[in-house]
Amino acid sequence: MSLSHTVLAEPRREASTKSSSLRDRLMATRRLSLRLAEPLSDEDQVVQAMDDASPTKWHLAHTTWFFEAFVLPRFMPGYRLFDDSFEYCFNSYYESVGPRHPRPKRGLLTRPSTEAVRAYRAHVDEALEEFMAQGLPAEAEAFIELGINHEQQHQELLLTDILSLFAAGPLKPAYREADPGVSTHTAVPLAFMPFEGGIYEVGHDGNGFAYDNEGPRHEQLIRPFKLANRCVTNAEWIEFIKDGGYETATLWLADGWNTVNGQDWRGPLYFEEAEGGYMQMSLLGYRPVDLGAPVTHVSFFEADAFARWAGYRLPSEFEWEVAAAGHPFEGRDLGADHLRPLPADAGDGLRQMFGDVWEWTASAYLPYPASRPHPAAVGEYNGKFMCNQFVLKGGSCATPQGHMRRTYRNFFYPHQRWQFTGLRLAADA
Amino acid sequence: MSLSHTVLAEPRREASTKSSSLRDRLMATRRLSLRLAEPLSDEDQVVQAMDDASPTKWHLAHTTWFFEAFVLPRFMPGYRLFDDSFEYCFNSYYESVGPRHPRPKRGLLTRPSTEAVRAYRAHVDEALEEFMAQGLPAEAEAFIELGINHEQQHQELLLTDILSLFAAGPLKPAYREADPGVSTHTAVPLAFMPFEGGIYEVGHDGNGFAYDNEGPRHEQLIRPFKLANRCVTNAEWIEFIKDGGYETATLWLADGWNTVNGQDWRGPLYFEEAEGGYMQMSLLGYRPVDLGAPVTHVSFFEADAFARWAGYRLPSEFEWEVAAAGHPFEGRDLGADHLRPLPADAGDGLRQMFGDVWEWTASAYLPYPASRPHPAAVGEYNGKFMCNQFVLKGGSCATPQGHMRRTYRNFFYPHQRWQFTGLRLAADA
Amino acid sequence: MSLSHTVLAEPRREASTKSSSLRDRLMATRRLSLRLAEPLSDEDQVVQAMDDASPTKWHLAHTTWFFEAFVLPRFMPGYRLFDDSFEYCFNSYYESVGPRHPRPKRGLLTRPSTEAVRAYRAHVDEALEEFMAQGLPAEAEAFIELGINHEQQHQELLLTDILSLFAAGPLKPAYREADPGVSTHTAVPLAFMPFEGGIYEVGHDGNGFAYDNEGPRHEQLIRPFKLANRCVTNAEWIEFIKDGGYETATLWLADGWNTVNGQDWRGPLYFEEAEGGYMQMSLLGYRPVDLGAPVTHVSFFEADAFARWAGYRLPSEFEWEVAAAGHPFEGRDLGADHLRPLPADAGDGLRQMFGDVWEWTASAYLPYPASRPHPAAVGEYNGKFMCNQFVLKGGSCATPQGHMRRTYRNFFYPHQRWQFTGLRLAADA
Amino acid sequence: MSLSHTVLAEPRREASTKSSSLRDRLMATRRLSLRLAEPLSDEDQVVQAMDDASPTKWHLAHTTWFFEAFVLPRFMPGYRLFDDSFEYCFNSYYESVGPRHPRPKRGLLTRPSTEAVRAYRAHVDEALEEFMAQGLPAEAEAFIELGINHEQQHQELLLTDILSLFAAGPLKPAYREADPGVSTHTAVPLAFMPFEGGIYEVGHDGNGFAYDNEGPRHEQLIRPFKLANRCVTNAEWIEFIKDGGYETATLWLADGWNTVNGQDWRGPLYFEEAEGGYMQMSLLGYRPVDLGAPVTHVSFFEADAFARWAGYRLPSEFEWEVAAAGHPFEGRDLGADHLRPLPADAGDGLRQMFGDVWEWTASAYLPYPASRPHPAAVGEYNGKFMCNQFVLKGGSCATPQGHMRRTYRNFFYPHQRWQFTGLRLAADA
């Protein structure tokens, strides 16, 4: 995921109770990053398996760099940079902050060491704690809120990136030892929920945190539609494979068909046909595909082809958002600690709207009407990634707790599939 | 332009007067293609300067192939294929019609000869004339109407493709000798026209011909906006260049910035800085840039960056369509025979809505609500190109007369710029 | 073949009878080039099927450019260049002559037209005839001799390049209609001729024309060896294929094995397995492989692997040269007009040393001891290509009559195979 | 360096004293590898900076794998493989041993861990010690001798590969802290030593260890020549730069000129122009270029161009070998512990023949007459790399003590320059 987001909400002067809760959330987030790195050796943390991914160490350092780039030197008098060279090493893409180490070479940074990065984190955390013990200016608070959310995004990437590394090697290690085994329960039967058409308000209303790409809140004209009660499962995907889905040109977008053939795709990423079924590399190691669980690690191209094959379509981002109204922002996220998507539980209504897998929508990732770029460096590129990508909704088994909301707009290129990405079917009513 | 379109309109049984007029239009279209090739030697007609372009000969043959693939063998008893091998040579991308010569190798087809392709055209034209002298089934009529429009699209491509070839060689020949010289009049001053918000009907209503990507007609919620009275001019673009537009990262989409640097773009395609100003290769040869004329041969990336630099934005396809309501579908098209865009004439209201240059919009090229794929091979890929491209509206100096309409959706990838592509600014009201 | 050669022989003032014979040879060579182009349309002559090849038109023009670059303006007072732009268009790689059109874009030169190139040839030929009617300075004579040889090299390339074009299209046209059919006679049985070791003189002695890469004449220590009496045949090559030659890593050089797999080679270039045997595209069209004829269109990598498979090795260039002593420089060359290699005739001793196919040797293409670069532009790059290429000896069915000699050193990269390249086996005695 | 070599010498049954010395040398070699890795963190040891290089960990494991692949399971009854998966992970390119992890992905092997690799080494070392305490069969002895030499080659690569990694990062760390500083003494003045022509025996005679590419010993005819008394220095190279060496096409081989421009070379690898002179990244960190020291990290292309610029040429491998006759195989090698080349000391005769930098020769890397492939897997590819590479002689500051000899043939592609490669000039007498 590209991290181009800035604070949408206006600066607010708020009570000190809020600030202390902010500090708690910040520190909890900072600790979680370290905890996610715990199962990894220093070697695991330095390597980059593909251009799209970053090393764990880089995630740990870059999320720390954020607070040096946007908060501490600016708001905390006398703050001393941990190391001048880190600005170059760990800037991601902020052109106006300065030059930076090239993205595809992040995996060559054996120095600074992972040990030094941990010291860097400790240095910055100490300063942040001290800084936040005082009353904060609202602007600083907004940046810290953003820093928390920024770090949460990287926590998800840290997990999907380490999976890309472990899947690339011959030993196929587990990030964490597998739980007892394949889930035995099947998903709730597929059903479609109807929704009425009309003019709906969508987008974030500015209460609480949101990225600037979620606003402004505005009206959308929605036509009557229906939406599947759960995500597409692995069992359903295997039917698609067996029915020749990956060999049938007419199911695919032209760019998708080129990708299928150029990359020789025959199933989701990390899928392998094996005797008696399918195996898939996962954070829990190399294991049999869980038939009832949502399919994951599929691209937009695949999601779109599957929907066509099934006689349905993907929902628009606004249909999804309208359907999600009233749903609590809860589900099997990183806090649930499964580290993999699970079958939809029985029950009425929409299941799995939040958690398990991100859901591809049919919506190109474009700016909302009347959106405005943030004037500061942090928002230098509000619209910078709004081209050739598609919106995903919901959240996944790797999304940190508290990071999901209805207006959230995740986005990836249509060929990318190393995230926990799946789909939910829709249709015109 | 990719040619993925099929007849939207329902089959109709119509009077013979209509058919004879259809025949006239068909034959006029067929003749125009040959006339466009007249300034070209057989050598000029065989070569392909880049993967995106096709040789003239290929255009002449492929537009003829269309009638063999979809009309003659099917509707005309006893029709004899001109040459069995041509189906393989001149199919563009219809997977269900059969295998085909690879697109990037179209320029290697010195055989069949251009002479043979002319004979092919004569053979098919003769059959079409004979066939159309009889009463036509409505389905055949619909295919012929589509064949006319298909050929018109290729006429525009023929011109832009030959320009790409002539620009690639050292002699920089003119497709046609230049008219007396640089236009001396300047464009009408820039002004913005206001439009009210509301729910508007957009898309084609099925009366008369349209591609299927133009429908179904449906409602869109439009917010108040204003639209420039004319296209951005070369003079304005040169200001952008001189102000460092191509060196300022913050003006660009991330993918655009990569393209600018990867391709070393410093101005529109075919632009060259020269003593005392700018030169540009054109269908009229290598000549000074006409300052008052609309800038052309710019990509979506450039159009988007320019708009940001200017403090405006691109219109959506629907804003453009709403604004164009009531405008006659007329302008300086191929029939006007300038072969280049000209400065907007003085006058009130919107100028240059049709003709001169295609106008990039901010809209991703996606299917309209409730659109349905055409069941036959001709429509095998209704949505096949609806990914990673942007919609253009209007028409250009190379668009055949009668081929422009308000609901027309042209589309190209955001980095492409060998078409006559420019832009018109917009803003929120 | 790269054309980096310059006149080895010293300048000589010679009798006018010599000059008139030189003129005759020059004019015959000039006419032959045009005759070789006769079966080709102007379209055929403009296209370039791959980077290694050049269009026919380019060959016709470049061999003419040679006389403008090195002879006419310099030695003929008042000579008028045909067209100033041609120097840029048709220079091959002479850096000190000036900038030039990029090699991979030679196929984009639809202008100047083939007609203009023919006029260019006529203009230069007329000047050369007039110029040579006078007494020539020895230096000019040397350049004209070089010009003849240079053009002869391009005649062979013209044929192999047009074959690469015709093989790339779906129609697989014949450059010339096939002779009655597959040769029915088989090659003479394979036998090995022994040669004694010793110190031998090799390289050109300066009497008569030679390229500078053939000298100086010098001593080489040769060990006893034996050499096959004829080239390896298609029948023998098919055994190699059927024995898994292309799937057995241990037979190949590492770079060769990478090429085999990267390019998916399964047989010689233009080979195709067909029902009941093998077909191969040739100058006579697509036809059954002639089992008794020498295998052709094989790379050094393949020749080397075949020799290893057969339990032999390739000869060194010096072994070949020593073995060829006393052989007349005759064989089935372009003058024999078969346009394809034929089976070795019965008879004692070495067969096919000249003509039919060029023979790969085990010798890297490197300078001879004490070789010196030619001081003028024509020899600017004496050693420029002496890296990563291998020497071939003999001559082929496409080598012009009179162009073969024992000391000739042809050279290509080890992966190249679009020339008429085959092999002859050798072994230690 | 590619490691394609096998034992040349015939198997011998020798006295136990010999075996104990072999054991000592083996264990010393094994310990040295670990000592070379000591300055490196586990992170440093896992990353691969470019396809040509391998991670330190991989070198440590692969040199250990050698003894499992060729010695222990075969000769030591009851030997237990350390880990079955290591054969796949750490085979380099032995096709007949089995499939293997792809070379460009060696840097993704965070598992097995460096710790595990150290345990692997201990396990194998223990077995080797135990095994060698017994009397050894001659064949096993030959493999162990080969294993020592194989590991020594990888020790040099370990150092040059880690330099490529440290040079790629922004911090430019030193592998070892610099010695007091720039050498202040200048090199001995350049002089040329004459050598007589004649027939010389070259190649290894089979007494003592050699790789099979060094034999058989055979006669070469040498012409009188002269050879520089020392290597070309940095000061001389800077003259070449300042004289436009890297901008003058006529100095370069055609493939070299393409590389210079394609890679934008402006000096040796790791060279950077700085205020007041030149800096170069080295094992001692980023430091001023030592003007008197031999230039290093230059390609064959550069060495060849420099020699042409200087009016000399490179020596052949046989000239070098003849000139080195009588020289002890000593010099500033890895044992001298400078980790960088130093200026040639004053003195008569040839200096620096061994140590400091490998010296490019003009000889293509080809098999010697009558060479025969080794029948076992270890020699599966005797000639596998004998194509498109050039021979280097001497040894460098990173070559382990005892690994240099007159007949040694090192070889690299002409564009490669990450080794300690320099040159010595030669000329015809």
Short mmCIF file of N, CA and C in Angstrom, two decimals, chain D residues 246-247 252 256 259-269 298-302 414-417:
data_model
loop_
_atom_site.label_atom_id
_atom_site.label_comp_id
_atom_site.label_asym_id
_atom_site.label_seq_id
_atom_site.Cartn_x
_atom_site.Cartn_y
_atom_site.Cartn_z
N TYR D 246 37.42 8.24 -21.62
CA TYR D 246 36.07 7.67 -21.58
C TYR D 246 35.11 8.34 -22.57
N GLU D 247 35.60 9.33 -23.29
CA GLU D 247 34.74 9.99 -24.29
C GLU D 247 35.22 9.80 -25.72
N TRP D 252 38.12 2.41 -28.16
CA TRP D 252 37.39 1.31 -27.53
C TRP D 252 36.97 0.22 -28.51
N GLY D 256 32.78 -2.54 -25.92
CA GLY D 256 33.21 -1.72 -24.80
C GLY D 256 32.58 -0.33 -24.85
N THR D 259 29.15 -0.39 -23.72
CA THR D 259 29.07 -0.54 -22.27
C THR D 259 29.37 0.79 -21.58
N VAL D 260 30.41 1.46 -22.02
CA VAL D 260 30.76 2.77 -21.44
C VAL D 260 29.56 3.70 -21.48
N ASN D 261 28.87 3.72 -22.61
CA ASN D 261 27.76 4.65 -22.74
C ASN D 261 26.49 4.14 -22.07
N GLY D 262 26.27 2.84 -22.21
CA GLY D 262 25.08 2.27 -21.59
C GLY D 262 25.13 2.35 -20.07
N GLN D 263 26.31 2.19 -19.50
CA GLN D 263 26.47 2.21 -18.04
C GLN D 263 26.97 3.55 -17.53
N ASP D 264 27.23 4.45 -18.45
CA ASP D 264 27.71 5.78 -18.08
C ASP D 264 28.99 5.71 -17.25
N TRP D 265 29.93 4.91 -17.70
CA TRP D 265 31.21 4.82 -17.00
C TRP D 265 32.02 6.09 -17.22
N ARG D 266 32.60 6.58 -16.15
CA ARG D 266 33.48 7.75 -16.23
C ARG D 266 34.80 7.53 -15.53
N GLY D 267 34.98 6.34 -14.99
CA GLY D 267 36.21 5.97 -14.29
C GLY D 267 36.05 4.55 -13.81
N PRO D 268 37.05 4.02 -13.11
CA PRO D 268 36.95 2.67 -12.57
C PRO D 268 35.76 2.54 -11.62
N LEU D 269 35.35 1.32 -11.38
CA LEU D 269 34.26 1.09 -10.44
C LEU D 269 34.64 1.65 -9.07
N VAL D 298 38.99 -2.18 -12.81
CA VAL D 298 38.77 -1.82 -14.20
C VAL D 298 38.43 -3.10 -14.98
N SER D 299 37.59 -2.94 -16.00
CA SER D 299 37.18 -4.05 -16.86
C SER D 299 38.24 -4.31 -17.93
N PHE D 300 38.09 -5.45 -18.61
CA PHE D 300 38.93 -5.69 -19.78
C PHE D 300 38.74 -4.58 -20.81
N PHE D 301 37.50 -4.14 -21.00
CA PHE D 301 37.26 -3.08 -21.98
C PHE D 301 38.10 -1.84 -21.67
N GLU D 302 38.13 -1.49 -20.39
CA GLU D 302 38.90 -0.31 -19.99
C GLU D 302 40.40 -0.56 -20.11
N PRO D 414 34.45 -9.49 -20.17
CA PRO D 414 35.20 -8.24 -20.41
C PRO D 414 34.57 -7.00 -19.78
N HIS D 415 33.31 -7.08 -19.37
CA HIS D 415 32.68 -5.91 -18.76
C HIS D 415 32.75 -5.93 -17.24
N GLN D 416 33.20 -7.03 -16.67
CA GLN D 416 33.13 -7.16 -15.21
C GLN D 416 34.29 -6.43 -14.53
N ARG D 417 33.99 -5.85 -13.39
CA ARG D 417 35.06 -5.08 -12.75
C ARG D 417 34.94 -4.98 -11.24
#
